[in-house]
Coordinates of C-alpha atoms in Angstrom, one line a residue:
X783 CA -125.9 107.3 29.8
X784 CA -128.3 110.1 28.9
X785 CA -132.0 110.5 28.3
X786 CA -132.9 108.7 25.1
X787 CA -136.3 109.4 23.7
X788 CA -138.1 106.3 22.3
X789 CA -141.4 107.5 21.1
X790 CA -141.5 107.3 17.2
X791 CA -143.2 110.7 17.3
X792 CA -139.8 112.5 17.8
X793 CA -137.1 110.0 18.5
X794 CA -135.2 111.1 15.3
X795 CA -135.3 114.8 16.0
X796 CA -131.8 116.0 17.2
X797 CA -133.1 119.3 18.7
X798 CA -135.7 117.5 20.8
X799 CA -133.2 114.9 21.9
X800 CA -130.7 117.7 23.0
X801 CA -133.5 119.4 24.9
X802 CA -134.4 116.2 26.6
X803 CA -130.9 116.4 28.1
X804 CA -131.2 120.1 29.0
X805 CA -128.8 121.0 26.2
X806 CA -130.6 123.4 26.0
X807 CA -134.2 123.3 27.1
X808 CA -136.7 124.7 24.6
X809 CA -138.4 128.0 25.6
X810 CA -140.2 131.0 24.1
X811 CA -138.8 132.1 20.8
X812 CA -137.1 128.8 20.1
X813 CA -135.9 129.1 16.4
X814 CA -136.3 125.4 15.5
X815 CA -140.0 125.4 14.3
X816 CA -140.0 121.8 13.3
X817 CA -138.9 120.8 16.8
X818 CA -141.4 123.2 18.4
X819 CA -144.2 121.6 16.3
X820 CA -143.3 118.2 17.5
X821 CA -143.3 119.4 21.1
X822 CA -146.7 121.1 20.6
X823 CA -148.2 117.9 19.1
X824 CA -146.8 115.9 22.1
X825 CA -148.4 118.3 24.5
X826 CA -151.7 118.2 22.8
X827 CA -151.8 114.4 22.6
X828 CA -150.9 114.2 26.2
X829 CA -153.8 116.5 27.3
X830 CA -152.2 119.9 27.3
X831 CA -153.9 121.8 24.4
X832 CA -153.2 125.3 23.1
X833 CA -155.7 127.5 21.2
X834 CA -153.5 128.0 18.2
X835 CA -152.7 124.3 17.9
X836 CA -149.3 123.0 16.7
X837 CA -148.2 126.0 14.6
X838 CA -144.4 125.7 15.2
X839 CA -144.2 129.0 17.1
X840 CA -143.1 128.7 20.8
X841 CA -145.1 131.6 22.3
X842 CA -147.0 132.2 25.5
X843 CA -149.6 129.5 24.6
X844 CA -147.0 126.8 24.3
X845 CA -145.3 128.0 27.5
X846 CA -148.6 127.8 29.3
X847 CA -149.1 124.3 28.0
X848 CA -145.6 123.3 29.3
X849 CA -146.4 124.8 32.7
X850 CA -149.7 122.8 32.7
X851 CA -147.6 119.7 32.1
X852 CA -145.1 120.6 34.8
X853 CA -148.0 120.9 37.3
X854 CA -149.7 117.7 36.1
X855 CA -146.5 115.6 36.5
X856 CA -145.6 117.3 39.8
X857 CA -142.4 119.0 38.6
X858 CA -141.2 122.4 39.9
X859 CA -142.9 125.0 37.8
X860 CA -140.8 127.5 35.8
X861 CA -141.8 130.0 33.1
X862 CA -142.5 127.2 30.6
X863 CA -139.2 125.7 29.5
X864 CA -139.3 122.2 28.1
X865 CA -136.3 120.2 29.1
X866 CA -135.5 116.8 30.5
X867 CA -138.4 116.6 32.9
X868 CA -141.3 117.7 30.6
X869 CA -139.9 116.1 27.4
X870 CA -139.0 112.9 29.3
X871 CA -142.5 112.7 30.8
X872 CA -144.1 113.4 27.5
X873 CA -142.1 110.7 25.8
X874 CA -143.4 108.2 28.3
X875 CA -146.9 109.6 27.9
X876 CA -146.7 109.2 24.2
X877 CA -145.9 105.5 24.8
X878 CA -148.9 105.0 27.1
X879 CA -147.6 105.9 30.5
X880 CA -150.5 107.2 32.7
X881 CA -149.5 107.4 36.4
X882 CA -152.5 107.1 38.7
X883 CA -153.4 110.2 40.7
X884 CA -151.5 110.8 43.9
X885 CA -148.0 109.8 45.2
X886 CA -147.1 106.8 43.1
X887 CA -143.8 107.6 41.5
X888 CA -140.6 109.7 41.8
X889 CA -140.1 112.1 44.6
X890 CA -143.8 112.1 45.3
X891 CA -143.8 108.5 46.5
X892 CA -140.3 108.9 48.0
X893 CA -141.7 111.3 50.6
X894 CA -144.1 108.5 51.8
X895 CA -141.2 106.0 52.0
X896 CA -139.0 108.2 54.2
X897 CA -140.4 107.0 57.6
X898 CA -139.8 103.3 56.7
X899 CA -136.2 104.0 55.5
X900 CA -135.5 106.0 58.7
X901 CA -136.9 103.2 60.8
X902 CA -134.4 100.8 59.2
X903 CA -131.6 103.3 59.6
X904 CA -132.5 103.7 63.2
X905 CA -132.4 99.9 63.8
X906 CA -129.0 99.7 62.1
X907 CA -127.6 102.5 64.2
X908 CA -129.0 100.9 67.4
X909 CA -127.4 97.6 66.6
X910 CA -124.0 99.2 65.8
X911 CA -124.2 101.4 69.0
X912 CA -124.6 98.2 71.0
X913 CA -121.5 96.7 69.5
X914 CA -119.6 99.9 70.0
X915 CA -120.6 100.0 73.7
X916 CA -119.3 96.5 74.2
X917 CA -116.0 97.4 72.4
X918 CA -115.6 100.6 74.4
X919 CA -115.9 98.8 77.8
X920 CA -113.5 96.1 76.6
X921 CA -116.0 93.4 77.2
X922 CA -116.8 92.2 73.7
X923 CA -118.1 88.7 74.0
X924 CA -119.3 86.8 70.9
X925 CA -121.4 84.6 73.1
X926 CA -123.5 87.5 74.5
X927 CA -123.4 89.7 71.4
X928 CA -126.6 89.8 69.4
X929 CA -126.4 87.0 66.9
X930 CA -128.4 88.8 64.2
X931 CA -126.0 91.7 64.3
X932 CA -123.0 89.4 64.2
X933 CA -124.4 87.6 61.1
X934 CA -125.3 90.9 59.4
X935 CA -121.9 92.4 60.0
X936 CA -120.2 89.4 58.5
X937 CA -122.6 89.1 55.6
X938 CA -122.7 92.7 54.5
X939 CA -119.5 94.3 55.8
X940 CA -117.3 91.2 56.1
X941 CA -116.6 91.9 59.8
X942 CA -116.0 89.1 62.2
X943 CA -115.6 88.9 66.0
X944 CA -112.1 89.7 67.3
X945 CA -109.8 87.1 68.7
X946 CA -110.7 84.3 66.2
X947 CA -109.7 83.4 62.7
X948 CA -110.8 85.3 59.6
X949 CA -110.6 85.1 55.9
X950 CA -108.3 87.5 54.0
X951 CA -111.2 89.5 52.8
X952 CA -112.6 89.9 56.3
X953 CA -111.6 92.3 59.1
X954 CA -112.1 92.1 62.9
X955 CA -114.9 94.0 64.6
X956 CA -113.2 96.9 66.4
X957 CA -113.8 100.6 67.0
X958 CA -111.9 101.4 63.8
X959 CA -114.2 99.2 61.7
X960 CA -117.5 100.0 63.4
X961 CA -117.1 103.8 63.7
X962 CA -117.0 104.4 60.0
X963 CA -120.2 102.4 59.6
X964 CA -121.9 104.5 62.2
X965 CA -120.6 107.7 60.6
X966 CA -122.1 106.7 57.2
X967 CA -125.4 105.6 58.6
X968 CA -125.7 109.0 60.4
X969 CA -124.9 110.7 57.2
X970 CA -127.6 108.7 55.4
X971 CA -130.0 109.6 58.2
X972 CA -129.2 113.3 57.9
X973 CA -129.5 113.2 54.1
X974 CA -133.0 111.7 54.2
X975 CA -134.0 114.1 56.9
X976 CA -133.3 117.1 54.6
X977 CA -136.3 117.8 52.3
X978 CA -134.0 119.7 49.9
X979 CA -132.2 116.4 49.2
X980 CA -135.3 114.7 47.8
X981 CA -136.0 115.6 44.2
X982 CA -139.0 114.6 42.1
X983 CA -137.7 114.6 38.5
X984 CA -136.5 112.6 35.5
X985 CA -133.1 111.2 36.1
X986 CA -130.2 112.5 34.0
X987 CA -129.0 108.9 33.4
X988 CA -132.2 107.9 31.5
X989 CA -135.9 107.4 31.6
X990 CA -135.4 103.9 32.8
X991 CA -133.4 105.0 35.9
X992 CA -135.3 104.9 39.1
X993 CA -133.0 107.0 41.3
X994 CA -129.6 108.7 41.2
X995 CA -127.4 110.8 43.4
X996 CA -124.0 112.5 43.0
X997 CA -121.7 113.0 46.0
X998 CA -123.1 115.9 47.9
X999 CA -126.7 115.3 46.6
X1000 CA -129.5 115.6 46.0
X1001 CA -131.2 112.3 45.5
X1002 CA -133.3 112.3 42.3
X1003 CA -136.2 110.0 41.9
X1004 CA -137.6 109.3 38.5
X1005 CA -140.6 107.5 36.9
X1006 CA -139.3 104.0 37.5
X1007 CA -139.3 104.7 41.3
X1008 CA -142.9 103.6 41.3
X1009 CA -145.6 101.3 42.7
X1010 CA -147.3 100.5 39.4
X1011 CA -146.3 98.8 36.2
X1012 CA -145.8 100.1 32.7
X1013 CA -145.1 97.5 30.0
X1014 CA -142.8 96.5 28.5
X1015 CA -140.9 96.6 31.8
X1016 CA -137.7 95.4 30.2
X1017 CA -137.7 98.7 28.4
X1018 CA -139.3 101.1 30.8
X1019 CA -138.1 99.6 34.1
X1020 CA -141.4 100.9 35.5
X1021 CA -142.9 98.1 37.6
X1022 CA -144.7 97.5 40.9
X1023 CA -142.2 98.2 43.6
X1024 CA -143.0 97.5 47.3
X1025 CA -142.2 99.9 50.1
X1026 CA -139.2 97.8 51.4
X1027 CA -137.6 97.8 48.0
X1028 CA -138.2 101.6 47.6
X1029 CA -136.6 102.1 51.0
X1030 CA -133.6 100.0 50.0
X1031 CA -133.1 102.1 46.8
X1032 CA -133.5 105.3 48.8
X1033 CA -130.8 104.3 51.4
X1034 CA -128.5 103.1 48.6
X1035 CA -128.7 106.5 46.8
X1036 CA -128.3 108.4 50.0
X1037 CA -125.0 106.6 50.6
X1038 CA -123.7 108.1 47.4
X1039 CA -124.5 111.5 48.7
X1040 CA -122.2 111.2 51.8
X1041 CA -119.5 108.7 50.7
X1042 CA -117.2 109.8 47.9
X1043 CA -115.9 106.3 47.4
X1044 CA -119.3 104.6 47.1
X1045 CA -119.6 105.0 43.3
X1046 CA -116.6 102.9 42.1
X1047 CA -118.2 100.1 40.0
X1048 CA -115.0 98.1 40.2
X1049 CA -114.3 98.1 43.9
X1050 CA -117.2 99.4 46.1
X1051 CA -120.4 99.7 44.1
X1052 CA -121.3 96.0 44.0
X1053 CA -124.9 94.8 43.8
X1054 CA -126.3 92.8 46.6
X1055 CA -127.8 90.4 44.0
X1056 CA -124.5 89.2 42.7
X1057 CA -121.9 86.6 43.9
X1058 CA -119.3 89.4 43.9
X1059 CA -121.2 90.9 46.9
X1060 CA -120.4 87.8 48.9
X1061 CA -116.7 88.0 48.2
X1062 CA -116.2 91.7 48.5
X1063 CA -113.5 92.6 51.0
X1064 CA -114.2 94.5 54.2
X1065 CA -112.2 97.6 53.0
X1066 CA -114.5 98.1 50.1
X1067 CA -117.7 96.8 51.7
X1068 CA -117.6 99.7 54.2
X1069 CA -118.3 102.1 51.2
X1070 CA -120.8 99.9 49.3
X1071 CA -124.3 101.5 49.1
X1072 CA -125.9 98.1 48.7
X1073 CA -124.3 96.9 52.0
X1074 CA -125.7 99.8 53.9
X1075 CA -129.2 99.3 52.5
X1076 CA -129.1 95.5 52.9
X1077 CA -127.6 95.6 56.4
X1078 CA -130.3 98.0 57.6
X1079 CA -133.0 95.7 56.1
X1080 CA -131.4 92.6 57.7
X1081 CA -131.3 94.2 61.2
X1082 CA -134.8 95.6 60.9
X1083 CA -136.3 92.3 59.8
X1084 CA -134.0 90.2 62.1
X1085 CA -133.0 88.1 59.1
X1086 CA -131.5 88.4 55.6
X1087 CA -133.4 87.4 52.5
X1088 CA -132.1 85.0 49.8
X1089 CA -129.7 86.9 47.6
X1090 CA -132.0 87.1 44.5
X1091 CA -134.9 88.1 46.7
X1092 CA -133.3 91.0 48.7
X1093 CA -135.1 94.3 48.6
X1094 CA -134.4 96.5 45.6
X1095 CA -134.5 95.9 41.9
X1096 CA -134.3 92.1 42.1
X1097 CA -136.9 89.4 42.7
X1098 CA -137.8 91.1 45.9
X1099 CA -138.9 94.2 44.1
X1100 CA -142.7 93.8 44.8
X1101 CA -142.1 93.8 48.5

């Protein structure tokens, strides 16, 4: 998937569409005057005027207007190149998107969610550390083990107490199954502690994508990572999203940064809102970003939520 412009103003222009995917951004001396004129008109309509108007010449005035747009939308400022971020934001603006002032979307709101995500990660690590301590001293006892932790391990990672029976998809709780979870949660924690890993932008996968992250990072947060609504939501994916759901999305994406196996849509990358999540095997669940985010939420709240209402982009989104 790539950025697809939907505003009738320029949706049919091939040069603008390529620039919206950074192939290549438009900058001073851009030869395609028709595309430049469309860009200038979009800037003017969105509140970034230039004295010469839309004349089709990408000179210093147009570059200055692009810089003004970058500042307004909170993007990193460059010499005035119009690529995925500026053109993507302008496309939304042309369709009526008007973010309220302040930290309400993208990486701006992500920075305000970090403490909540880190609290949940800390709770998960604490619960896993307790299990590990019991295993290390050879005194693992299902009766005295924390019941919430045992339920969460079975629900999200398909791990069950040793010594009993298990389903084929399950594995026993042991140092070899707990330690990889601890390692991943520590990696998620480190990722979110690094400010360079949090990027305020327009996602390369599309204007309707809230967040994305390749292995190694960074985590990019786009317009749909927001706490306000932009209709039609089924097109924009911009809707009121509560802090717990924003935190879940953040932890999910941070897992992609540190686990190279976490992005396989067939085996590991299974949504917590689906029945397939319930039947995923332990080998794959230990790499599932949804499992890490939902386990942390389960431990933090001391309970799971109904499948459809878990935090993220499901029915639990407003919370």
